[in-house]
Amino acid sequence: MTDKVRINTLNAHSEPQSNETFLARQAEFESNVRSYPRKLPFAIARAQGAWLTDVENNQYLDCLAGAGTLALGHNHPDVLQSIQNVITSGLPLHTLDLTTPLKDAFSAYLLSLLPGEGKEYCLQFTGPSGADAVEAALKLAKKVTGRSGIISFSGGYHGMTHGALAVTGNLSPKEAVHGMMPDVQFMPYPREYRCPLGIGGEAGVQALSDYFENLISDVESGVRKPAAVILEAIQGEGGVNPAPAAWLQRIRNVTREHGILLIVDEVQAGFARSGKFFAFEHAAIEPDIIVMSKAVGGGLPLAVLGIKKQFDAWSPGHHTGTFRGNQLAMATGLTTLKILKEENIAAKVADQGEWLKSELRGLQQRYPAIGHIRGRGLMIGIEMVNPAAAPDRQGCYPADGELAALIQKKCFEGGLILERGGRNGCVLRLLPSLLITSGELKIFLDKFETALQGAGLKPADTRGV
């Protein structure tokens, strides 16, 4: 196919080329379920690194990066070359769970990144979404233990399929969905800002840890021993809440003592995003099951479980998926993992994250509507509040989701793409390419402050402070 024909094919039915035209056609073609085009109303024509260009030739600094999927940013040359290598190699693109030399190499490398270099783990390739990997993990835990209950945490996000939605905290997508997976018990998740127990600090973390242990060990708790506990070491969609190390360690000790499997969902926080290869490494724990997707496929669909071998209770074919053998994703995934590991990207990300949070706290001093800055590495949350209202007993002002939405809109208008999350969408979230440069982070800060001012916020006079 010539370049001219290819371009004409891509642009079919789109004259004149404009964002508005494409969006109107998308609204005609697609279900109401689409979400991102409502917040980011443009049509992407090109992408490179941390930048997107729309069909009207407007440029945007992308701090969403496929919701964290594109660890190396858009169209990294080595990732593109790995796709070309597969295409020209003669390998099949679809293999179910049959093996290939490429799958062998990918599996060996991924296992080497797991705790203890993966010696105690095996891999399970599931359907290509993180939600399907969560479904498999839940099923396996029930099969291993013979129990049916699952403990999850408020604010957690694990996907939109039946079981994954049941263990997800957000109530909105559960509305009018009857017959949810039963035996799911939710517990409060520690939050540095707005402690769910109204205590805060180390005392709040200690109380939440005690509460969890008591629920499991108390014979009068009313909650039967579960098959598994599922959690994120850093909640993403729930508002970028990193779990305190002491709390995670207590969860791990209690689950091990009581024969409960610990499932850690690393779909968004994994693969160097938090400043370590896995977010649970900040607490130096080893999960029984690790859920991996997004960055593990190098930008293409892939999902994998890391399972402690002692819990690999599957019989052949008891959890399958047609597209669990995506060779292109294994190629791009292997390339991505090697770059992340061999170039020590996690250390770079950790340093950049600390610098960026420091700069954002400087903005917070000038703009009181920034209530809290949190996160690890390049997974950062900025909670917007209403400082004119009365604070709660912990000194936290009411969350302001409407302001966060307006700032997101102003960011987009100024060429900056951010996501929102947290309760009522009050947290602006950063998930940029892990290869983003220091210069690009400075551009982010300039664009973000311009958006704050565009949303009507005025910098406070901090002279003499």
CSV table of C-alpha atoms in Angstrom, one decimal:
chain,number,residue,atom,x,y,z
A,1,MET,CA,0.0,0.0,0.0
A,2,THR,CA,1.5,3.3,-1.0
A,3,ASP,CA,1.8,6.2,1.5
A,4,LYS,CA,-0.8,8.2,-0.5
A,5,VAL,CA,-3.3,5.3,-0.4
A,6,ARG,CA,-2.6,4.7,3.2
A,7,ILE,CA,-3.3,8.3,4.1
A,8,ASN,CA,-6.5,8.3,2.1
A,9,THR,CA,-7.6,5.2,3.9
A,10,LEU,CA,-7.0,6.7,7.3
A,11,ASN,CA,-8.8,9.9,6.3
A,12,ALA,CA,-11.8,8.3,4.7
A,13,HIS,CA,-15.0,10.1,5.4
A,14,SER,CA,-13.3,12.7,7.4
A,15,GLU,CA,-13.2,15.8,5.1
A,16,PRO,CA,-12.7,18.4,6.2
A,17,GLN,CA,-10.3,17.2,8.9
A,18,SER,CA,-11.3,18.7,12.2
A,19,ASN,CA,-11.6,17.5,15.8
A,20,GLU,CA,-15.3,18.4,15.7
A,21,THR,CA,-16.0,16.3,12.6
A,22,PHE,CA,-14.3,13.2,14.0
A,23,LEU,CA,-16.0,13.6,17.4
A,24,ALA,CA,-19.4,13.9,15.8
A,25,ARG,CA,-18.8,10.7,13.8
A,26,GLN,CA,-17.6,8.9,16.9
A,27,ALA,CA,-20.8,9.9,18.7
A,28,GLU,CA,-22.7,8.5,15.8
A,29,PHE,CA,-20.7,5.2,15.6
A,30,GLU,CA,-20.1,4.4,19.3
A,31,SER,CA,-22.0,3.6,22.4
A,32,ASN,CA,-22.7,6.1,25.2
A,33,VAL,CA,-20.2,4.1,27.3
A,34,ARG,CA,-17.2,6.0,25.7
A,35,SER,CA,-15.7,8.3,28.3
A,36,TYR,CA,-12.3,9.9,27.4
A,37,PRO,CA,-13.6,11.8,24.3
A,38,ARG,CA,-16.0,13.6,26.6
A,39,LYS,CA,-13.1,15.0,28.7
A,40,LEU,CA,-10.5,15.2,25.9
A,41,PRO,CA,-12.4,16.2,22.8
A,42,PHE,CA,-9.9,15.8,20.0
A,43,ALA,CA,-8.8,13.3,17.3
A,44,ILE,CA,-5.2,12.2,17.5
A,45,ALA,CA,-3.2,12.2,14.3
A,46,ARG,CA,0.4,11.5,15.5
A,47,ALA,CA,2.2,10.7,18.7
A,48,GLN,CA,5.9,10.7,19.7
A,49,GLY,CA,7.4,10.4,23.2
A,50,ALA,CA,5.4,12.5,25.6
A,51,TRP,CA,3.6,14.4,22.9
A,52,LEU,CA,0.4,14.1,20.9
A,53,THR,CA,-0.7,16.0,17.8
A,54,ASP,CA,-4.3,16.2,16.8
A,55,VAL,CA,-5.8,16.4,13.3
A,56,GLU,CA,-5.7,20.2,13.5
A,57,ASN,CA,-2.0,20.1,14.2
A,58,ASN,CA,-2.4,21.2,17.9
A,59,GLN,CA,0.2,19.7,20.2
A,60,TYR,CA,-0.4,18.3,23.7
A,61,LEU,CA,2.0,17.2,26.5
A,62,ASP,CA,0.5,13.8,27.4
A,63,CYS,CA,0.6,13.1,31.1
A,64,LEU,CA,-1.9,10.2,30.8
A,65,ALA,CA,0.1,7.9,28.5
A,66,GLY,CA,-2.7,5.3,28.0
A,67,ALA,CA,-3.6,5.4,31.7
A,68,GLY,CA,0.0,4.3,32.4
A,69,THR,CA,0.2,1.7,29.7
A,70,LEU,CA,2.9,3.5,27.6
A,71,ALA,CA,5.8,3.3,30.0
A,72,LEU,CA,8.2,4.4,27.3
A,73,GLY,CA,5.9,7.0,25.8
A,74,HIS,CA,4.5,6.9,22.3
A,75,ASN,CA,6.2,5.1,19.4
A,76,HIS,CA,9.5,4.5,21.1
A,77,PRO,CA,11.8,3.4,18.2
A,78,ASP,CA,12.9,0.2,19.9
A,79,VAL,CA,9.3,-0.8,20.6
A,80,LEU,CA,8.4,-0.1,16.9
A,81,GLN,CA,11.4,-2.2,15.8
A,82,SER,CA,10.3,-5.1,17.9
A,83,ILE,CA,7.0,-5.1,16.1
A,84,GLN,CA,8.7,-5.0,12.8
A,85,ASN,CA,10.9,-7.9,13.9
A,86,VAL,CA,7.9,-10.1,14.7
A,87,ILE,CA,6.1,-9.2,11.4
A,88,THR,CA,9.1,-10.1,9.3
A,89,SER,CA,10.1,-13.2,11.3
A,90,GLY,CA,7.4,-15.5,10.2
A,91,LEU,CA,6.1,-16.0,13.8
A,92,PRO,CA,2.4,-16.5,14.1
A,93,LEU,CA,0.6,-13.5,15.6
A,94,HIS,CA,-1.9,-15.6,17.4
A,95,THR,CA,-0.9,-18.7,19.3
A,96,LEU,CA,-3.5,-19.4,22.1
A,97,ASP,CA,-1.2,-20.6,24.9
A,98,LEU,CA,1.2,-22.5,22.6
A,99,THR,CA,4.8,-21.7,23.1
A,100,THR,CA,7.2,-19.9,20.8
A,101,PRO,CA,10.9,-18.8,21.3
A,102,LEU,CA,9.6,-15.3,21.8
A,103,LYS,CA,7.2,-16.3,24.5
A,104,ASP,CA,10.0,-18.3,26.2
A,105,ALA,CA,12.3,-15.3,26.3
A,106,PHE,CA,9.5,-12.9,27.5
A,107,SER,CA,8.5,-15.4,30.3
A,108,ALA,CA,12.0,-15.9,31.5
A,109,TYR,CA,12.7,-12.1,31.6
A,110,LEU,CA,9.5,-11.2,33.3
A,111,LEU,CA,10.0,-14.0,36.0
A,112,SER,CA,13.5,-12.6,36.7
A,113,LEU,CA,11.9,-9.3,37.7
A,114,LEU,CA,9.6,-10.9,40.3
A,115,PRO,CA,10.6,-11.3,44.0
A,116,GLY,CA,13.5,-13.6,44.4
A,117,GLU,CA,14.1,-13.5,40.7
A,118,GLY,CA,10.8,-15.4,40.3
A,119,LYS,CA,12.2,-18.7,41.6
A,120,GLU,CA,9.0,-19.3,43.6
A,121,TYR,CA,6.6,-18.0,41.0
A,122,CYS,CA,5.1,-19.2,37.8
A,123,LEU,CA,3.2,-17.2,35.1
A,124,GLN,CA,-0.4,-17.4,33.9
A,125,PHE,CA,-1.3,-15.6,30.7
A,126,THR,CA,-4.9,-14.6,30.8
A,127,GLY,CA,-7.1,-12.6,28.4
A,128,PRO,CA,-5.4,-9.3,27.5
A,129,SER,CA,-7.0,-7.0,30.0
A,130,GLY,CA,-6.1,-6.4,33.6
A,131,ALA,CA,-9.7,-7.2,34.6
A,132,ASP,CA,-9.5,-10.7,33.2
A,133,ALA,CA,-6.3,-11.3,35.2
A,134,VAL,CA,-8.2,-10.1,38.3
A,135,GLU,CA,-11.0,-12.6,37.5
A,136,ALA,CA,-8.4,-15.4,37.2
A,137,ALA,CA,-6.8,-14.4,40.5
A,138,LEU,CA,-10.1,-14.4,42.3
A,139,LYS,CA,-11.1,-17.8,40.9
A,140,LEU,CA,-7.7,-19.3,41.7
A,141,ALA,CA,-7.8,-18.1,45.3
A,142,LYS,CA,-11.3,-19.7,45.8
A,143,LYS,CA,-10.0,-22.9,44.2
A,144,VAL,CA,-6.9,-23.0,46.4
A,145,THR,CA,-8.6,-22.3,49.7
A,146,GLY,CA,-12.1,-23.8,49.1
A,147,ARG,CA,-13.5,-20.6,50.5
A,148,SER,CA,-15.6,-18.0,48.7
A,149,GLY,CA,-15.1,-14.6,50.4
A,150,ILE,CA,-12.9,-11.8,49.2
A,151,ILE,CA,-11.8,-8.7,51.2
A,152,SER,CA,-11.2,-5.6,49.1
A,153,PHE,CA,-10.7,-2.0,50.1
A,154,SER,CA,-12.6,1.3,49.7
A,155,GLY,CA,-11.2,3.3,46.8
A,156,GLY,CA,-9.8,0.3,45.1
A,157,TYR,CA,-10.1,-0.2,41.3
A,158,HIS,CA,-9.7,-3.7,39.8
A,159,GLY,CA,-11.7,-3.5,36.5
A,160,MET,CA,-15.2,-3.6,35.1
A,161,THR,CA,-15.9,-7.3,34.5
A,162,HIS,CA,-18.2,-9.1,36.9
A,163,GLY,CA,-15.9,-10.2,39.7
A,164,ALA,CA,-13.5,-7.3,39.2
A,165,LEU,CA,-16.3,-4.8,39.5
A,166,ALA,CA,-17.6,-6.5,42.6
A,167,VAL,CA,-14.2,-5.8,44.3
A,168,THR,CA,-13.9,-2.3,43.0
A,169,GLY,CA,-14.8,0.5,45.4
A,170,ASN,CA,-16.5,3.0,43.0
A,171,LEU,CA,-20.3,2.7,43.4
A,172,SER,CA,-21.3,4.6,40.2
A,173,PRO,CA,-20.7,1.7,37.7
A,174,LYS,CA,-22.4,-0.7,40.0
A,175,GLU,CA,-25.7,1.2,39.8
A,176,ALA,CA,-28.5,-0.9,38.4
A,177,VAL,CA,-26.2,-3.9,38.0
A,178,HIS,CA,-27.9,-6.6,40.0
A,179,GLY,CA,-26.5,-10.0,41.1
A,180,MET,CA,-23.0,-8.8,41.8
A,181,MET,CA,-20.4,-11.4,42.9
A,182,PRO,CA,-21.3,-12.3,46.5
A,183,ASP,CA,-19.2,-12.5,49.6
A,184,VAL,CA,-17.1,-9.3,49.1
A,185,GLN,CA,-16.3,-7.4,52.3
A,186,PHE,CA,-14.9,-3.9,51.9
A,187,MET,CA,-12.5,-2.4,54.5
A,188,PRO,CA,-11.1,1.1,54.8
A,189,TYR,CA,-7.8,1.9,53.0
A,190,PRO,CA,-5.3,4.2,54.7
A,191,ARG,CA,-5.2,7.7,53.3
A,192,GLU,CA,-2.6,10.3,54.2
A,193,TYR,CA,-5.1,13.0,53.5
A,194,ARG,CA,-8.6,12.4,55.0
A,195,CYS,CA,-7.9,9.4,57.2
A,196,PRO,CA,-11.1,7.2,57.0
A,197,LEU,CA,-11.1,6.9,60.7
A,198,GLY,CA,-10.7,10.6,61.3
A,199,ILE,CA,-7.4,10.1,63.2
A,200,GLY,CA,-4.6,10.6,60.7
A,201,GLY,CA,-0.9,10.1,60.8
A,202,GLU,CA,0.8,7.0,62.3
A,203,ALA,CA,-2.0,6.6,64.8
A,204,GLY,CA,-4.5,6.3,62.0
A,205,VAL,CA,-2.4,3.7,60.2
A,206,GLN,CA,-1.9,1.7,63.4
A,207,ALA,CA,-5.7,1.8,64.0
A,208,LEU,CA,-6.5,0.6,60.5
A,209,SER,CA,-3.9,-2.2,60.9
A,210,ASP,CA,-5.4,-3.3,64.2
A,211,TYR,CA,-8.9,-3.2,62.7
A,212,PHE,CA,-7.9,-5.5,59.9
A,213,GLU,CA,-6.2,-8.0,62.2
A,214,ASN,CA,-9.2,-8.0,64.6
A,215,LEU,CA,-11.7,-8.6,61.8
A,216,ILE,CA,-9.8,-11.6,60.7
A,217,SER,CA,-9.0,-13.1,64.1
A,218,ASP,CA,-12.2,-12.2,66.0
A,219,VAL,CA,-14.5,-15.2,66.2
A,220,GLU,CA,-17.4,-12.9,66.7
A,221,SER,CA,-16.5,-10.5,63.8
A,222,GLY,CA,-19.4,-11.8,61.7
A,223,VAL,CA,-17.1,-12.1,58.7
A,224,ARG,CA,-16.0,-15.6,57.6
A,225,LYS,CA,-12.4,-16.2,56.7
A,226,PRO,CA,-12.0,-15.1,53.1
A,227,ALA,CA,-10.2,-16.9,50.3
A,228,ALA,CA,-8.2,-13.8,49.5
A,229,VAL,CA,-7.4,-10.1,50.1
A,230,ILE,CA,-7.0,-8.0,47.0
A,231,LEU,CA,-5.5,-4.5,47.1
A,232,GLU,CA,-3.4,-2.0,45.2
A,233,ALA,CA,-0.1,-1.0,46.8
A,234,ILE,CA,-0.9,2.5,45.4
A,235,GLN,CA,-4.5,3.1,44.6
A,236,GLY,CA,-4.7,4.8,41.2
A,237,GLU,CA,-8.3,5.5,40.1
A,238,GLY,CA,-9.1,5.9,43.8
A,239,GLY,CA,-7.1,9.1,44.0
A,240,VAL,CA,-3.4,8.1,44.1
A,241,ASN,CA,-3.2,6.8,47.6
A,242,PRO,CA,0.1,5.0,48.5
A,243,ALA,CA,-0.3,2.3,51.1
A,244,PRO,CA,1.9,2.9,54.2
A,245,ALA,CA,4.6,0.2,54.4
A,246,ALA,CA,3.7,-0.7,57.9
A,247,TRP,CA,0.1,-1.3,57.0
A,248,LEU,CA,1.0,-3.5,54.0
A,249,GLN,CA,3.4,-5.5,56.1
A,250,ARG,CA,0.7,-6.1,58.7
A,251,ILE,CA,-1.7,-7.2,56.0
A,252,ARG,CA,0.9,-9.6,54.6
A,253,ASN,CA,1.6,-11.1,58.0
A,254,VAL,CA,-2.0,-11.5,59.0
A,255,THR,CA,-3.0,-13.1,55.6
A,256,ARG,CA,0.0,-15.5,55.8
A,257,GLU,CA,-0.8,-16.5,59.4
A,258,HIS,CA,-4.5,-17.2,58.5
A,259,GLY,CA,-3.9,-19.0,55.2
A,260,ILE,CA,-5.5,-16.2,53.1
A,261,LEU,CA,-4.0,-15.4,49.7
A,262,LEU,CA,-2.8,-11.9,49.2
A,263,ILE,CA,-3.5,-10.6,45.7
A,264,VAL,CA,-1.7,-7.4,44.8
A,265,ASP,CA,-3.0,-5.5,41.7
A,266,GLU,CA,0.0,-3.9,40.0
A,267,VAL,CA,-1.8,-3.2,36.8
A,268,GLN,CA,-1.2,0.6,37.0
A,269,ALA,CA,1.5,1.0,39.6
A,270,GLY,CA,3.8,-1.7,38.3
A,271,PHE,CA,7.0,-1.6,36.2
A,272,ALA,CA,9.0,1.3,37.5
A,273,ARG,CA,6.1,3.8,37.7
A,274,SER,CA,6.4,4.2,41.5
A,275,GLY,CA,10.2,4.5,41.6
A,276,LYS,CA,10.6,0.7,42.2
A,277,PHE,CA,9.8,-2.0,39.7
A,278,PHE,CA,6.7,-3.0,41.7
A,279,ALA,CA,4.9,-0.8,44.1
A,280,PHE,CA,4.7,-3.5,46.8
A,281,GLU,CA,8.5,-3.4,46.9
A,282,HIS,CA,8.3,-0.2,48.9
A,283,ALA,CA,7.0,-2.4,51.8
A,284,ALA,CA,9.4,-5.3,51.0
A,285,ILE,CA,6.6,-7.9,50.9
A,286,GLU,CA,5.9,-10.8,48.6
A,287,PRO,CA,2.3,-11.3,47.3
A,288,ASP,CA,0.9,-14.7,46.7
A,289,ILE,CA,-0.5,-13.5,43.3
A,290,ILE,CA,0.7,-10.5,41.4
A,291,VAL,CA,-1.7,-9.0,38.8
A,292,MET,CA,0.1,-7.4,35.8
A,293,SER,CA,-1.1,-5.7,32.7
A,294,LYS,CA,-0.8,-2.2,31.0
A,295,ALA,CA,3.0,-1.6,30.8
A,296,VAL,CA,3.8,-5.3,30.8
A,297,GLY,CA,2.7,-5.5,27.2
A,298,GLY,CA,4.8,-2.4,26.1
A,299,GLY,CA,1.7,-0.6,24.9
A,300,LEU,CA,-0.1,-3.6,23.4
A,301,PRO,CA,-2.8,-5.8,25.1
A,302,LEU,CA,-1.4,-8.3,27.5
A,303,ALA,CA,-2.2,-9.5,31.0
A,304,VAL,CA,-0.2,-11.9,33.2
A,305,LEU,CA,-0.4,-13.3,36.7
A,306,GLY,CA,2.6,-14.1,38.8
A,307,ILE,CA,1.5,-17.0,41.0
A,308,LYS,CA,3.5,-18.5,43.9
A,309,LYS,CA,4.0,-22.1,42.7
A,310,GLN,CA,2.5,-23.6,45.8
A,311,PHE,CA,-0.8,-22.0,44.9
A,312,ASP,CA,-0.9,-23.0,41.2
A,313,ALA,CA,-4.0,-25.2,41.7
A,314,TRP,CA,-5.4,-24.9,38.2
A,315,SER,CA,-6.3,-28.0,36.2
A,316,PRO,CA,-5.5,-27.6,32.4
A,317,GLY,CA,-8.0,-25.4,30.7
A,318,HIS,CA,-9.8,-24.2,33.8
A,319,HIS,CA,-9.2,-20.5,32.9
A,320,THR,CA,-8.6,-19.8,29.3
A,321,GLY,CA,-8.7,-16.9,26.8
A,322,THR,CA,-8.4,-16.9,23.1
A,323,PHE,CA,-6.0,-13.9,23.0
A,324,ARG,CA,-3.6,-14.9,25.8
A,325,GLY,CA,-0.8,-15.5,23.3
A,326,ASN,CA,-0.3,-12.1,21.8
A,327,GLN,CA,3.1,-12.4,20.2
A,328,LEU,CA,3.4,-8.7,19.3
A,329,ALA,CA,2.7,-7.7,22.9
A,330,MET,CA,5.3,-10.1,24.1
A,331,ALA,CA,7.8,-8.6,21.8
A,332,THR,CA,7.0,-5.0,22.8
A,333,GLY,CA,6.7,-6.1,26.4
A,334,LEU,CA,10.1,-7.7,26.4
A,335,THR,CA,11.7,-4.6,24.8
A,336,THR,CA,10.0,-2.3,27.3
A,337,LEU,CA,11.0,-4.4,30.3
A,338,LYS,CA,14.6,-4.6,29.2
A,339,ILE,CA,14.8,-0.9,28.8
A,340,LEU,CA,13.2,-0.2,32.1
A,341,LYS,CA,15.6,-2.6,33.9
A,342,GLU,CA,18.8,-2.1,32.0
A,343,GLU,CA,18.6,1.7,32.0
A,344,ASN,CA,17.6,1.8,35.7
A,345,ILE,CA,14.5,3.9,34.8
A,346,ALA,CA,13.0,3.3,38.3
A,347,ALA,CA,15.8,5.3,39.9
A,348,LYS,CA,15.3,8.1,37.4
A,349,VAL,CA,11.5,8.1,38.1
A,350,ALA,CA,12.0,8.1,41.8
A,351,ASP,CA,14.2,11.2,41.6
A,352,GLN,CA,11.9,13.0,39.1
A,353,GLY,CA,8.9,12.2,41.3
A,354,GLU,CA,10.4,13.7,44.4
A,355,TRP,CA,11.5,16.8,42.5
A,356,LEU,CA,8.0,17.2,40.9
A,357,LYS,CA,6.2,16.8,44.2
A,358,SER,CA,8.5,19.5,45.7
A,359,GLU,CA,7.6,21.9,42.8
A,360,LEU,CA,3.9,21.1,43.2
A,361,ARG,CA,4.1,21.9,46.9
A,362,GLY,CA,5.5,25.2,46.0
A,363,LEU,CA,2.5,25.8,43.8
A,364,GLN,CA,0.3,24.6,46.7
A,365,GLN,CA,1.7,27.5,48.8
A,366,ARG,CA,0.5,30.0,46.2
A,367,TYR,CA,-2.8,28.3,45.4
A,368,PRO,CA,-4.7,27.2,48.6
A,369,ALA,CA,-7.2,25.3,46.4
A,370,ILE,CA,-4.5,22.6,46.0
A,371,GLY,CA,-5.3,20.6,49.1
A,372,HIS,CA,-2.8,17.8,48.9
A,373,ILE,CA,0.1,16.5,46.8
A,374,ARG,CA,0.8,12.7,47.0
A,375,GLY,CA,2.1,9.7,45.2
A,376,ARG,CA,5.3,7.9,44.4
A,377,GLY,CA,7.5,8.2,41.4
A,378,LEU,CA,5.6,9.4,38.3
A,379,MET,CA,2.2,8.4,39.8
A,380,ILE,CA,1.2,11.6,41.4
A,381,GLY,CA,-2.2,13.0,42.6
A,382,ILE,CA,-3.2,16.6,43.2
A,383,GLU,CA,-6.3,16.9,45.3
A,384,MET,CA,-8.4,20.1,44.7
A,385,VAL,CA,-10.4,21.5,47.6
A,386,ASN,CA,-12.6,24.5,48.5
A,387,PRO,CA,-10.4,26.5,51.0
A,388,ALA,CA,-13.3,29.0,51.6
A,389,ALA,CA,-15.3,26.3,53.4
A,390,ALA,CA,-14.8,25.0,56.9
A,391,PRO,CA,-12.2,22.3,57.3
A,392,ASP,CA,-12.9,19.0,59.0
A,393,ARG,CA,-11.5,17.9,62.3
A,394,GLN,CA,-8.2,16.8,60.5
A,395,GLY,CA,-7.9,20.2,58.9
A,396,CYS,CA,-8.8,19.0,55.4
A,397,TYR,CA,-11.0,21.3,53.3
A,398,PRO,CA,-14.0,19.8,51.4
A,399,ALA,CA,-13.0,18.2,48.1
A,400,ASP,CA,-13.9,20.1,44.9
A,401,GLY,CA,-14.5,17.8,42.0
A,402,GLU,CA,-16.1,20.6,39.9
A,403,LEU,CA,-12.9,22.7,40.2
A,404,ALA,CA,-10.8,19.7,39.3
A,405,ALA,CA,-12.9,19.2,36.2
A,406,LEU,CA,-12.5,22.8,35.2
A,407,ILE,CA,-8.8,22.7,35.7
A,408,GLN,CA,-8.6,19.5,33.6
A,409,LYS,CA,-10.5,21.4,30.9
A,410,LYS,CA,-8.2,24.4,31.0
A,411,CYS,CA,-5.2,22.0,30.9
A,412,PHE,CA,-6.5,20.5,27.7
A,413,GLU,CA,-7.2,23.9,26.2
A,414,GLY,CA,-3.6,24.8,27.0
A,415,GLY,CA,-2.1,21.6,25.5
A,416,LEU,CA,-1.8,19.4,28.6
A,417,ILE,CA,-3.5,16.1,29.1
A,418,LEU,CA,-4.3,14.9,32.6
A,419,GLU,CA,-6.7,12.4,34.1
A,420,ARG,CA,-8.9,12.8,37.2
A,421,GLY,CA,-9.7,10.3,39.9
A,422,GLY,CA,-10.6,10.0,43.6
A,423,ARG,CA,-13.8,10.7,45.3
A,424,ASN,CA,-16.1,12.8,43.0
A,425,GLY,CA,-13.2,13.2,40.6
A,426,CYS,CA,-11.4,15.7,42.8
A,427,VAL,CA,-7.9,14.5,42.2
A,428,LEU,CA,-5.9,15.5,39.1
A,429,ARG,CA,-3.6,12.5,38.2
A,430,LEU,CA,-0.2,12.4,36.5
A,431,LEU,CA,0.8,9.1,34.7
A,432,PRO,CA,3.3,10.4,32.1
A,433,SER,CA,5.8,8.4,30.1
A,434,LEU,CA,8.6,7.2,32.4
A,435,LEU,CA,11.0,8.6,29.9
A,436,ILE,CA,9.6,12.2,30.2
A,437,THR,CA,12.5,14.7,30.4
A,438,SER,CA,13.1,17.2,33.1
A,439,GLY,CA,12.5,19.9,30.5
A,440,GLU,CA,9.1,18.4,29.7
A,441,LEU,CA,8.2,18.3,33.4
A,442,LYS,CA,9.0,22.0,33.6
A,443,ILE,CA,6.7,22.6,30.6
A,444,PHE,CA,4.0,20.6,32.6
A,445,LEU,CA,4.4,22.9,35.6
A,446,ASP,CA,4.1,26.0,33.4
A,447,LYS,CA,1.0,24.7,31.6
A,448,PHE,CA,-0.5,23.5,34.9
A,449,GLU,CA,-0.1,26.9,36.6
A,450,THR,CA,-1.6,28.6,33.5
A,451,ALA,CA,-4.6,26.2,33.8
A,452,LEU,CA,-5.0,27.0,37.5
A,453,GLN,CA,-5.2,30.7,36.6
A,454,GLY,CA,-7.5,30.0,33.7
A,455,ALA,CA,-9.9,28.2,36.2
A,456,GLY,CA,-10.1,31.5,38.2
A,457,LEU,CA,-7.5,30.8,40.8
A,458,LYS,CA,-5.3,33.6,41.9
A,459,PRO,CA,-1.9,33.1,43.5
A,460,ALA,CA,-1.7,34.1,47.1
A,461,ASP,CA,0.9,36.6,48.2
A,462,THR,CA,3.4,34.5,50.1
A,463,ARG,CA,6.0,37.2,50.8
A,464,GLY,CA,7.2,37.1,54.3
A,465,VAL,CA,5.9,33.5,54.7
